[in-house]
Each structure stands twice: as C-alpha cells, then as structure tokens.
Short mmCIF file of N, CA, C and O in Angstrom, two decimals:
data_model
loop_
_atom_site.label_atom_id
_atom_site.label_comp_id
_atom_site.label_asym_id
_atom_site.label_seq_id
_atom_site.Cartn_x
_atom_site.Cartn_y
_atom_site.Cartn_z
N MET K 664 0.05 7.15 -19.82
CA MET K 664 -0.59 7.15 -18.81
C MET K 664 0.65 6.75 -17.61
O MET K 664 1.52 5.48 -17.68
N VAL K 665 1.27 7.63 -16.50
CA VAL K 665 2.46 6.71 -15.73
C VAL K 665 1.85 6.05 -14.51
O VAL K 665 0.55 6.67 -14.15
N THR K 666 2.54 5.20 -14.51
CA THR K 666 2.09 4.13 -13.22
C THR K 666 3.42 4.43 -12.28
O THR K 666 4.27 4.85 -12.14
N VAL K 667 3.15 2.85 -11.38
CA VAL K 667 3.96 2.52 -10.58
C VAL K 667 4.90 2.63 -11.00
O VAL K 667 6.51 2.34 -10.36
N TYR K 668 5.37 1.86 -11.93
CA TYR K 668 6.37 0.93 -12.87
C TYR K 668 7.37 1.89 -13.42
O TYR K 668 8.42 1.49 -13.33
N ASP K 669 6.86 3.23 -13.85
CA ASP K 669 7.71 3.88 -14.38
C ASP K 669 8.35 5.28 -13.75
O ASP K 669 9.14 6.32 -13.64
N VAL K 670 8.18 5.39 -12.15
CA VAL K 670 8.79 6.33 -11.32
C VAL K 670 9.84 5.39 -10.22
O VAL K 670 9.79 4.31 -10.04
N PRO K 671 10.51 6.45 -9.77
CA PRO K 671 11.66 5.58 -8.64
C PRO K 671 10.97 5.38 -7.55
O PRO K 671 10.23 6.33 -7.00
N ALA K 672 10.98 4.18 -6.52
CA ALA K 672 9.98 3.46 -5.83
C ALA K 672 10.27 4.52 -4.51
O ALA K 672 9.70 4.95 -4.37
N ASN K 673 11.72 5.33 -4.50
CA ASN K 673 12.04 5.90 -3.13
C ASN K 673 11.09 7.32 -2.99
O ASN K 673 10.65 7.48 -1.94
N ASP K 674 11.12 8.02 -4.28
CA ASP K 674 10.28 9.00 -4.48
C ASP K 674 8.65 8.97 -4.30
O ASP K 674 8.26 10.13 -4.01
N LEU K 675 8.45 7.57 -4.75
CA LEU K 675 6.98 7.29 -4.76
C LEU K 675 6.33 6.84 -3.18
O LEU K 675 5.58 8.09 -2.77
N ILE K 676 7.45 6.56 -2.59
CA ILE K 676 6.88 5.76 -1.36
C ILE K 676 6.99 7.28 -0.90
O ILE K 676 5.56 7.30 0.45
N ALA K 677 8.10 7.96 -0.41
CA ALA K 677 7.83 9.56 0.11
C ALA K 677 6.72 9.87 -0.01
O ALA K 677 6.45 10.86 0.75
N LYS K 678 6.39 10.08 -1.32
CA LYS K 678 5.24 10.94 -1.66
C LYS K 678 3.93 9.98 -1.19
O LYS K 678 2.93 11.17 -0.65
N LEU K 679 4.02 9.07 -1.05
CA LEU K 679 2.41 8.51 -0.52
C LEU K 679 2.38 8.49 0.83
O LEU K 679 1.16 8.52 1.38
N ALA K 680 3.71 8.33 1.49
CA ALA K 680 3.54 8.40 3.32
C ALA K 680 3.01 9.77 3.51
O ALA K 680 2.01 9.84 4.36
N GLU K 681 3.72 10.97 2.60
CA GLU K 681 2.89 12.78 3.01
C GLU K 681 1.67 12.25 2.95
O GLU K 681 0.42 12.75 3.55
N LYS K 682 0.95 11.65 1.98
CA LYS K 682 -0.73 11.67 0.97
C LYS K 682 -1.27 10.79 2.64
O LYS K 682 -2.17 11.72 3.08
N LEU K 683 -0.45 9.62 3.17
CA LEU K 683 -1.42 9.23 3.65
C LEU K 683 -1.64 9.50 5.30
O LEU K 683 -2.62 9.70 5.82
N LYS K 684 -0.35 10.61 5.63
CA LYS K 684 -0.66 11.29 6.77
C LYS K 684 -1.39 11.94 6.85
O LYS K 684 -2.13 12.47 7.54
N GLU K 685 -1.71 13.15 5.73
CA GLU K 685 -3.07 14.11 5.31
C GLU K 685 -4.34 13.44 5.19
O GLU K 685 -5.03 14.11 5.61
N MET K 686 -4.55 12.20 4.67
CA MET K 686 -5.50 11.48 4.75
C MET K 686 -6.00 11.06 6.18
O MET K 686 -7.09 10.36 6.46
N GLY K 687 -4.79 11.16 7.07
CA GLY K 687 -5.84 10.38 8.47
C GLY K 687 -5.60 9.19 9.02
O GLY K 687 -6.16 8.61 9.17
N VAL K 688 -4.35 8.38 7.83
CA VAL K 688 -4.58 6.64 8.22
C VAL K 688 -3.58 6.55 9.95
O VAL K 688 -3.00 7.49 10.47
N GLU K 689 -4.86 5.57 10.55
CA GLU K 689 -5.03 5.88 11.44
C GLU K 689 -3.33 5.05 12.04
O GLU K 689 -2.94 3.83 11.37
N GLU K 690 -2.22 5.76 13.22
CA GLU K 690 -1.12 5.47 13.36
C GLU K 690 -1.38 5.12 15.13
O GLU K 690 -2.20 5.34 16.00
N PRO K 691 -0.70 3.18 15.08
CA PRO K 691 -1.58 3.05 16.78
C PRO K 691 -0.13 3.80 17.32
O PRO K 691 0.68 3.97 17.56
N GLU K 692 -0.79 3.67 18.73
CA GLU K 692 -0.05 3.80 19.58
C GLU K 692 1.17 3.45 20.35
O GLU K 692 2.13 4.29 20.63
N TRP K 693 1.81 2.40 19.76
CA TRP K 693 2.58 1.55 20.23
C TRP K 693 4.09 1.99 19.35
O TRP K 693 5.18 0.83 19.24
N THR K 694 3.60 2.34 18.17
CA THR K 694 4.63 2.66 16.99
C THR K 694 5.80 3.47 17.71
O THR K 694 7.09 3.26 16.98
N ASN K 695 5.79 4.36 18.64
CA ASN K 695 7.05 4.42 19.15
C ASN K 695 8.00 3.83 20.38
O ASN K 695 8.94 4.50 20.42
N PHE K 696 7.43 2.55 20.31
CA PHE K 696 8.14 1.70 21.10
C PHE K 696 8.47 0.65 20.33
O PHE K 696 9.55 -0.17 21.30
N VAL K 697 8.07 0.42 19.47
CA VAL K 697 8.13 -0.94 18.66
C VAL K 697 9.37 -0.99 17.48
O VAL K 697 9.33 -0.32 16.85
N LYS K 698 9.95 -2.20 17.78
CA LYS K 698 11.16 -2.32 16.61
C LYS K 698 10.70 -3.06 15.19
O LYS K 698 8.94 -3.46 15.32
N THR K 699 10.73 -3.48 13.98
CA THR K 699 9.98 -3.87 13.06
C THR K 699 10.55 -5.00 12.67
O THR K 699 9.45 -5.69 11.63
N GLY K 700 11.10 -5.89 13.47
CA GLY K 700 11.43 -7.29 13.61
C GLY K 700 12.35 -7.71 14.48
O GLY K 700 12.78 -6.88 15.13
N ALA K 701 12.37 -8.94 14.61
CA ALA K 701 13.12 -9.95 15.72
C ALA K 701 14.97 -8.98 15.02
O ALA K 701 16.00 -9.47 16.04
N HIS K 702 14.86 -8.94 13.56
CA HIS K 702 16.57 -9.06 13.41
C HIS K 702 16.42 -7.69 13.46
O HIS K 702 18.33 -7.45 13.21
N LYS K 703 15.97 -6.59 14.31
CA LYS K 703 16.62 -5.32 14.51
C LYS K 703 17.23 -5.38 15.61
O LYS K 703 16.49 -5.78 16.92
N GLU K 704 17.84 -4.11 15.96
CA GLU K 704 18.48 -3.90 17.62
C GLU K 704 17.41 -2.54 18.35
O GLU K 704 17.20 -2.44 19.32
N ARG K 705 17.08 -2.09 17.35
CA ARG K 705 16.43 -0.52 18.12
C ARG K 705 15.15 -0.23 17.12
O ARG K 705 14.97 -0.90 16.19
N ARG K 706 14.18 0.60 17.59
CA ARG K 706 13.06 0.90 17.02
C ARG K 706 13.70 1.88 15.52
O ARG K 706 14.77 2.62 15.86
N PRO K 707 12.74 2.44 14.77
CA PRO K 707 13.40 3.13 13.59
C PRO K 707 13.46 4.05 13.93
O PRO K 707 13.14 5.17 14.79
N ASP K 708 14.44 5.18 13.47
CA ASP K 708 14.74 6.36 13.79
C ASP K 708 13.85 7.48 13.30
O ASP K 708 13.81 8.83 13.62
N ASN K 709 13.60 7.37 12.00
CA ASN K 709 12.31 8.02 11.25
C ASN K 709 11.08 8.38 12.17
O ASN K 709 10.19 7.24 12.75
N GLU K 710 10.55 9.39 12.62
CA GLU K 710 9.21 9.25 13.44
C GLU K 710 8.38 9.43 13.06
O GLU K 710 7.23 8.49 13.34
N ASP K 711 8.37 9.18 11.59
CA ASP K 711 6.86 8.80 10.55
C ASP K 711 7.27 7.31 9.85
O ASP K 711 6.40 7.25 9.03
N TRP K 712 7.67 6.51 10.21
CA TRP K 712 8.23 5.42 9.47
C TRP K 712 6.82 4.56 9.35
O TRP K 712 6.59 3.84 8.12
N TRP K 713 5.64 4.93 10.30
CA TRP K 713 4.58 4.44 10.44
C TRP K 713 3.80 4.14 8.98
O TRP K 713 3.17 3.67 7.91
N TYR K 714 3.91 5.60 8.77
CA TYR K 714 3.30 6.27 7.15
C TYR K 714 4.50 5.56 5.95
O TYR K 714 3.45 5.56 5.11
N THR K 715 5.95 5.76 5.88
CA THR K 715 6.87 4.89 5.33
C THR K 715 5.92 3.22 5.10
O THR K 715 5.99 3.01 3.47
N ARG K 716 5.98 2.69 5.96
CA ARG K 716 5.58 1.12 5.55
C ARG K 716 4.57 1.24 5.11
O ARG K 716 4.40 0.33 4.59
N CYS K 717 3.18 2.61 5.56
CA CYS K 717 2.14 1.80 4.68
C CYS K 717 2.10 2.06 3.40
O CYS K 717 1.72 1.56 2.53
N ALA K 718 3.07 2.97 2.84
CA ALA K 718 3.63 3.48 1.61
C ALA K 718 3.52 2.45 0.78
O ALA K 718 3.22 1.95 -0.07
N ALA K 719 4.98 1.70 1.58
CA ALA K 719 5.55 1.03 1.02
C ALA K 719 4.47 -0.14 0.52
O ALA K 719 4.55 -1.22 -0.70
N ILE K 720 3.75 -0.48 2.06
CA ILE K 720 2.89 -1.86 1.56
C ILE K 720 1.87 -1.61 0.53
O ILE K 720 1.45 -2.57 -0.29
N LEU K 721 1.18 -0.37 0.65
CA LEU K 721 0.17 -0.11 -0.41
C LEU K 721 1.07 -0.24 -1.99
O LEU K 721 0.55 -1.10 -3.05
N ARG K 722 2.19 0.10 -2.13
CA ARG K 722 3.07 -0.08 -3.61
C ARG K 722 3.48 -1.61 -3.99
O ARG K 722 3.09 -2.27 -4.71
N LYS K 723 3.70 -2.04 -2.79
CA LYS K 723 3.65 -3.90 -2.83
C LYS K 723 2.47 -4.64 -2.90
O LYS K 723 2.05 -5.53 -4.36
N VAL K 724 1.56 -3.97 -2.70
CA VAL K 724 0.05 -4.76 -3.07
C VAL K 724 -0.77 -4.69 -4.71
O VAL K 724 -0.81 -5.03 -5.54
N TYR K 725 -0.26 -3.22 -4.76
CA TYR K 725 -0.82 -2.72 -6.15
C TYR K 725 0.45 -3.79 -7.37
O TYR K 725 -0.33 -3.93 -8.31
N ILE K 726 1.72 -3.62 -7.09
CA ILE K 726 2.26 -4.52 -8.06
C ILE K 726 2.46 -5.96 -7.76
O ILE K 726 1.94 -6.46 -9.03
N ASN K 727 2.47 -6.83 -6.82
CA ASN K 727 2.27 -8.40 -6.62
C ASN K 727 1.04 -8.53 -6.24
O ASN K 727 1.00 -9.59 -6.10
N GLY K 728 0.02 -7.75 -5.73
CA GLY K 728 -1.21 -8.58 -5.28
C GLY K 728 -2.03 -9.55 -5.66
O GLY K 728 -1.72 -9.45 -7.01
N PRO K 729 -3.12 -10.43 -5.40
CA PRO K 729 -2.96 -10.44 -4.06
C PRO K 729 -2.29 -11.00 -2.81
O PRO K 729 -1.27 -11.95 -3.65
N VAL K 730 -1.64 -10.07 -2.18
CA VAL K 730 -0.68 -10.70 -1.13
C VAL K 730 -1.14 -10.46 0.46
O VAL K 730 -1.75 -9.62 0.60
N GLY K 731 -0.49 -11.45 1.11
CA GLY K 731 -1.37 -11.85 2.21
C GLY K 731 0.06 -11.28 3.31
O GLY K 731 1.76 -11.15 2.97
N VAL K 732 -0.32 -11.84 4.58
CA VAL K 732 0.89 -11.29 5.41
C VAL K 732 2.17 -11.85 5.53
O VAL K 732 2.89 -11.01 5.80
N GLU K 733 2.31 -13.42 5.59
CA GLU K 733 3.22 -13.76 5.39
C GLU K 733 4.00 -13.60 3.92
O GLU K 733 5.32 -13.67 4.28
N ARG K 734 3.55 -12.96 3.31
CA ARG K 734 4.55 -12.76 1.89
C ARG K 734 5.44 -11.62 2.18
O ARG K 734 6.45 -11.22 1.54
N LEU K 735 4.69 -10.79 2.90
CA LEU K 735 5.32 -9.17 3.34
C LEU K 735 6.28 -9.48 4.41
O LEU K 735 7.50 -8.59 4.50
N ARG K 736 5.86 -10.58 5.18
CA ARG K 736 6.35 -10.92 6.21
C ARG K 736 8.27 -11.11 5.56
O ARG K 736 9.40 -10.49 6.39
N SER K 737 8.25 -11.88 4.98
CA SER K 737 9.63 -12.28 3.80
C SER K 737 10.32 -11.20 3.70
O SER K 737 11.62 -10.83 3.72
N VAL K 738 9.45 -10.31 2.78
CA VAL K 738 9.77 -9.19 2.21
C VAL K 738 10.59 -7.89 3.16
O VAL K 738 11.55 -7.21 2.99
N TYR K 739 10.19 -7.92 4.43
CA TYR K 739 10.44 -6.64 5.59
C TYR K 739 11.52 -7.80 6.42
O TYR K 739 11.71 -7.18 7.77
N GLY K 740 11.80 -8.75 5.56
CA GLY K 740 12.81 -9.24 7.30
C GLY K 740 14.16 -9.12 6.94
O GLY K 740 14.37 -8.19 5.87
N GLY K 741 15.34 -9.76 7.61
CA GLY K 741 16.45 -9.36 7.58
C GLY K 741 17.38 -10.23 7.91
O GLY K 741 16.80 -11.13 8.87
N ARG K 742 18.64 -10.17 8.08
CA ARG K 742 19.48 -11.35 8.62
C ARG K 742 19.81 -10.63 10.12
O ARG K 742 19.87 -9.62 11.17
N LYS K 743 19.53 -11.73 11.17
CA LYS K 743 19.52 -12.12 12.88
C LYS K 743 21.17 -12.23 13.40
O LYS K 743 21.59 -13.23 12.94
N ASN K 744 21.48 -10.72 13.95
CA ASN K 744 22.57 -11.14 14.38
C ASN K 744 22.59 -12.04 15.57
O ASN K 744 22.39 -11.01 16.71
N ARG K 745 23.38 -13.08 15.23
CA ARG K 745 23.26 -14.20 16.51
C ARG K 745 24.70 -14.28 17.34
O ARG K 745 24.93 -15.48 17.68
N GLY K 746 25.50 -13.08 17.28
CA GLY K 746 26.15 -13.38 18.05
C GLY K 746 27.60 -14.28 17.35
O GLY K 746 27.49 -13.78 16.26
N CYS K 747 28.16 -15.47 18.10
CA CYS K 747 29.23 -16.03 17.42
C CYS K 747 28.73 -17.24 16.51
O CYS K 747 29.31 -17.50 15.50
N ALA K 748 27.09 -17.92 16.29
CA ALA K 748 26.45 -18.22 15.45
C ALA K 748 26.19 -17.41 14.10
O ALA K 748 26.40 -16.44 13.93
N PRO K 749 26.47 -18.50 12.96
CA PRO K 749 26.21 -17.33 12.19
C PRO K 749 25.17 -17.01 11.63
O PRO K 749 23.92 -17.11 12.26
N GLU K 750 24.92 -16.06 11.11
CA GLU K 750 23.66 -14.87 10.93
C GLU K 750 22.70 -16.06 10.27
O GLU K 750 23.24 -16.84 9.49
N LYS K 751 21.26 -15.39 10.21
CA LYS K 751 20.27 -16.49 9.58
C LYS K 751 18.77 -15.51 9.49
O LYS K 751 18.97 -14.61 10.34
N PHE K 752 18.71 -15.38 8.34
CA PHE K 752 17.72 -15.07 7.89
C PHE K 752 16.27 -15.19 9.35
O PHE K 752 15.79 -15.82 9.13
N VAL K 753 15.29 -14.16 9.47
CA VAL K 753 14.53 -13.97 10.04
C VAL K 753 13.42 -13.10 9.48
O VAL K 753 13.35 -12.21 8.76
N LYS K 754 12.12 -13.84 9.55
CA LYS K 754 11.25 -12.65 8.91
C LYS K 754 10.78 -11.30 9.70
O LYS K 754 11.03 -11.00 11.29
N GLY K 755 10.02 -10.56 9.22
CA GLY K 755 9.76 -9.68 9.60
C GLY K 755 8.63 -9.00 10.48
O GLY K 755 7.95 -10.40 11.09
N SER K 756 8.21 -8.30 11.36
CA SER K 756 6.80 -8.07 12.19
C SER K 756 5.35 -8.55 11.59
O SER K 756 5.07 -7.89 10.69
N GLY K 757 4.71 -9.47 11.77
CA GLY K 757 3.48 -9.67 11.51
C GLY K 757 2.11 -8.88 11.86
O GLY K 757 1.57 -8.62 11.37
N ASN K 758 2.68 -8.16 12.76
CA ASN K 758 2.10 -7.63 13.92
C ASN K 758 1.56 -6.14 12.84
O ASN K 758 0.65 -5.46 12.55
N ILE K 759 2.80 -5.40 12.55
CA ILE K 759 2.61 -4.53 11.82
C ILE K 759 2.21 -4.37 10.61
O ILE K 759 1.52 -3.37 10.34
N ILE K 760 2.12 -5.62 9.71
CA ILE K 760 1.99 -5.59 8.54
C ILE K 760 0.03 -5.86 8.54
O ILE K 760 -0.50 -4.85 7.84
N ARG K 761 -0.56 -6.35 9.47
CA ARG K 761 -1.58 -6.84 9.42
C ARG K 761 -2.18 -5.49 10.20
O ARG K 761 -3.25 -5.21 9.80
N THR K 762 -1.93 -5.12 11.04
CA THR K 762 -2.38 -3.62 11.38
C THR K 762 -2.17 -2.34 10.26
O THR K 762 -3.48 -1.69 10.28
N ALA K 763 -1.06 -2.25 9.36
CA ALA K 763 -1.19 -1.50 8.49
C ALA K 763 -2.46 -2.20 7.17
O ALA K 763 -2.90 -0.75 6.59
N PHE K 764 -2.83 -3.30 6.81
CA PHE K 764 -3.69 -3.47 5.90
C PHE K 764 -5.19 -3.24 6.90
O PHE K 764 -5.47 -2.72 5.99
N GLN K 765 -5.30 -3.06 8.21
CA GLN K 765 -6.49 -2.75 8.62
C GLN K 765 -6.50 -1.51 8.12
O GLN K 765 -7.82 -1.10 7.82
N ALA K 766 -5.45 -0.76 8.81
CA ALA K 766 -5.82 0.96 8.33
C ALA K 766 -6.07 0.90 7.07
O ALA K 766 -6.65 2.33 7.29
N LEU K 767 -5.27 0.76 5.89
CA LEU K 767 -5.64 0.98 4.57
C LEU K 767 -7.18 0.71 3.94
O LEU K 767 -7.51 1.20 3.61
N GLU K 768 -7.29 -0.33 4.74
CA GLU K 768 -8.69 -1.52 4.46
C GLU K 768 -9.71 -0.18 5.01
O GLU K 768 -10.56 -0.07 4.68
N ALA K 769 -8.91 0.34 6.40
CA ALA K 769 -9.93 1.32 7.05
C ALA K 769 -10.21 2.42 5.78
O ALA K 769 -11.77 3.38 5.95
N LYS K 770 -9.59 3.22 5.20
CA LYS K 770 -9.23 4.18 4.37
C LYS K 770 -10.05 3.79 3.14
O LYS K 770 -10.18 4.37 1.89
N GLU K 771 -10.56 2.24 2.82
CA GLU K 771 -10.54 1.89 1.44
C GLU K 771 -9.82 1.66 0.01
O GLU K 771 -10.13 2.12 -0.56
N LEU K 772 -8.57 1.67 0.62
CA LEU K 772 -7.42 1.77 -0.19
C LEU K 772 -7.07 0.29 -0.40
O LEU K 772 -6.32 -0.12 -1.51
N LEU K 773 -7.37 -0.46 0.40
CA LEU K 773 -7.05 -2.38 0.34
C LEU K 773 -8.14 -3.03 0.26
O LEU K 773 -9.62 -2.67 0.96
N ALA K 774 -8.49 -3.85 -0.01
CA ALA K 774 -9.90 -4.53 -0.23
C ALA K 774 -9.10 -6.59 0.45
O ALA K 774 -8.20 -6.81 -0.69
N LYS K 775 -10.00 -7.58 0.89
CA LYS K 775 -9.36 -8.58 0.86
C LYS K 775 -10.14 -9.04 -0.40
O LYS K 775 -11.15 -9.23 -0.85
N ALA K 776 -9.06 -9.78 -0.70
CA ALA K 776 -9.30 -10.98 -1.96
C ALA K 776 -10.32 -11.94 -1.82
O ALA K 776 -10.28 -12.55 -0.48
N GLU K 777 -10.63 -12.88 -2.48
CA GLU K 777 -11.88 -14.01 -2.58
C GLU K 777 -11.11 -14.63 -2.09
O GLU K 777 -11.30 -15.60 -1.18
N ASN K 778 -9.70 -14.75 -2.62
CA ASN K 778 -8.95 -16.39 -2.18
C ASN K 778 -7.54 -16.09 -0.92
O ASN K 778 -6.89 -16.98 -1.02
N GLY K 779 -7.92 -14.79 -0.59
CA GLY K 779 -7.04 -15.01 0.81
C GLY K 779 -6.19 -13.50 0.22
O GLY K 779 -5.74 -13.41 -1.22
N GLY K 780 -5.80 -13.02 1.22
CA GLY K 780 -4.72 -12.12 0.69
C GLY K 780 -5.06 -10.62 0.66
O GLY K 780 -6.73 -10.34 0.66
N ARG K 781 -4.82 -9.30 0.10
CA ARG K 781 -5.55 -8.27 -0.24
C ARG K 781 -5.00 -7.28 -1.35
O ARG K 781 -4.38 -8.06 -2.11
N ILE K 782 -6.01 -7.09 -1.97
CA ILE K 782 -5.63 -6.27 -3.41
C ILE K 782 -5.94 -4.58 -3.12
O ILE K 782 -6.88 -4.59 -2.07
N ILE K 783 -5.07 -4.02 -4.06
CA ILE K 783 -5.66 -2.78 -4.41
C ILE K 783 -7.33 -2.60 -4.62
O ILE K 783 -7.59 -2.90 -5.58
N ALA K 784 -7.70 -1.86 -4.01
CA ALA K 784 -9.00 -1.16 -4.18
C ALA K 784 -8.85 -0.30 -5.41
O ALA K 784 -8.17 0.38 -5.35
N PRO K 785 -10.14 0.20 -5.96
CA PRO K 785 -10.28 1.66 -6.64
C PRO K 785 -9.86 2.80 -6.51
O PRO K 785 -9.21 3.21 -6.96
N LYS K 786 -10.12 3.08 -4.95
CA LYS K 786 -9.52 4.29 -4.62
C LYS K 786 -8.06 4.60 -4.17
O LYS K 786 -7.66 5.33 -4.15
N GLY K 787 -7.61 2.96 -4.00
CA GLY K 787 -6.34 3.15 -3.65
C GLY K 787 -5.49 3.17 -4.82
O GLY K 787 -4.23 3.66 -5.04
N GLN K 788 -5.74 2.57 -5.74
CA GLN K 788 -5.20 2.47 -7.25
C GLN K 788 -5.27 4.05 -7.67
O GLN K 788 -3.86 4.31 -8.55
N SER K 789 -6.05 4.40 -7.48
CA SER K 789 -5.86 6.20 -8.11
C SER K 789 -5.19 6.99 -7.45
O SER K 789 -4.61 7.61 -7.91
N LEU K 790 -5.18 7.10 -6.02
CA LEU K 790 -4.53 7.74 -5.39
C LEU K 790 -2.61 7.48 -5.69
O LEU K 790 -2.09 8.12 -5.46
N VAL K 791 -2.20 6.17 -5.76
CA VAL K 791 -1.09 5.55 -6.10
C VAL K 791 -0.80 6.04 -7.10
O VAL K 791 0.04 6.41 -7.99
N ASP K 792 -1.61 6.02 -8.52
CA ASP K 792 -1.76 6.33 -10.11
C ASP K 792 -1.37 7.98 -10.24
O ASP K 792 -0.45 8.15 -10.76
N ASN K 793 -2.13 8.34 -9.40
CA ASN K 793 -1.95 10.21 -9.07
C ASN K 793 -0.86 10.47 -8.58
O ASN K 793 -0.27 11.60 -9.07
N THR K 794 -0.01 9.91 -7.50
CA THR K 794 0.85 10.36 -7.22
C THR K 794 1.96 9.66 -7.32
O THR K 794 3.14 10.63 -7.86
N ALA K 795 1.82 8.76 -8.37
CA ALA K 795 2.73 8.61 -9.40
C ALA K 795 2.95 9.32 -10.70
O ALA K 795 4.26 9.98 -11.30
N LYS K 796 1.86 10.07 -11.16
CA LYS K 796 2.24 11.23 -11.90
C LYS K 796 2.80 12.10 -11.37
O LYS K 796 3.47 12.95 -12.39
N GLU K 797 2.14 12.94 -9.76
CA GLU K 797 2.90 14.17 -9.77
C GLU K 797 4.58 13.26 -9.12
O GLU K 797 5.49 14.40 -9.35
N VAL K 798 4.98 12.16 -9.43
CA VAL K 798 6.18 12.18 -8.87
C VAL K 798 7.10 12.12 -10.07
O VAL K 798 8.33 12.94 -10.58
N ALA K 799 6.67 12.24 -11.17
CA ALA K 799 6.74 11.96 -12.84
C ALA K 799 7.58 13.01 -13.42
O ALA K 799 8.41 13.33 -13.71
N ASP K 800 6.22 14.03 -12.71
CA ASP K 800 6.21 15.49 -12.93
C ASP K 800 7.64 16.22 -12.33
O ASP K 800 8.19 17.12 -12.65
N SER K 801 7.48 15.54 -11.36
CA SER K 801 8.19 16.46 -10.07
C SER K 801 10.16 15.87 -10.61
O SER K 801 11.02 16.75 -10.78
N VAL K 802 10.26 14.43 -11.42
CA VAL K 802 11.84 14.11 -11.36
C VAL K 802 11.93 14.52 -12.65
O VAL K 802 12.73 15.02 -13.50
N ALA K 803 10.78 14.61 -13.86
CA ALA K 803 11.09 15.76 -15.07
C ALA K 803 11.66 16.80 -15.11
O ALA K 803 12.34 17.26 -16.02
N GLN K 804 11.42 17.67 -14.13
CA GLN K 804 11.62 18.98 -13.80
C GLN K 804 13.01 19.38 -13.60
O GLN K 804 13.58 18.71 -13.33
#
C-alpha cells in the first residue's frame, strides 16, 4: 500500500490542494489581502495558496500528529529582513493555521486530540492515502 512517505511531497500537496478545492473547503474572505507571516513582504503570488497551505497542513498532521498551532507556526516561519540589523527567525501566522484547522475539521478531515493539538481523522487519512496512490501511479508512468 502506498502512503505519504512513498511519494514526492510537492506532487502530493498539489494533488491534495485540487481535491480540497473540489470538496469545498471554505476559503476565508481575507486570503487575497494577507501575508503568511511577519517575515514576508508581500502576499502569496498563487491565487490558490489557501488550498495549498491546507493540503500541506493536512500532510504535516498526518506525518507528525498530534500537532498544534505553535509547532506549525515554527514550520511556516522564516528569516525576517530587519534592514541593517542581522536577520532573525520569526514564526509564521497563527491565524492562518488556526483557520485552516477549523476548515479541515468542518470537513471532518482533522479531529482534536485528547491532550491538545490536532490528529488526522479516518476520513482525512483515507483522502491522503488515496491521493498518495494516485500520485504514485502518475509518477510511475
């Protein structure tokens, strides 16, 4: 059986993003105006960045779950250009991650863990595994 660990992450995330868009995962109104963190200077260029981020979060929770907002903020952070001062690492936006968690929970792809954080729900695990199988089949050809 093919799992997340057997396929390239970029291909899996792109395919998952398409599926999440088809499923109707709710995209907030503010996604056209917001940066993804304090270390960024502009908003994302990709119009469908929200679905890509949701797919990436779903993959991270599948691999590392249970995962909370703070751990994912560190993953999606980066170096902040502070002018003359040395660059410094800053965390990514917590609101984006929290809203993505809520949107994925609404579609029953994620669930809250007993000790905090989020874990992958059976429906989410099935979606990710089936998508990994599709990606493996397309890569093999």
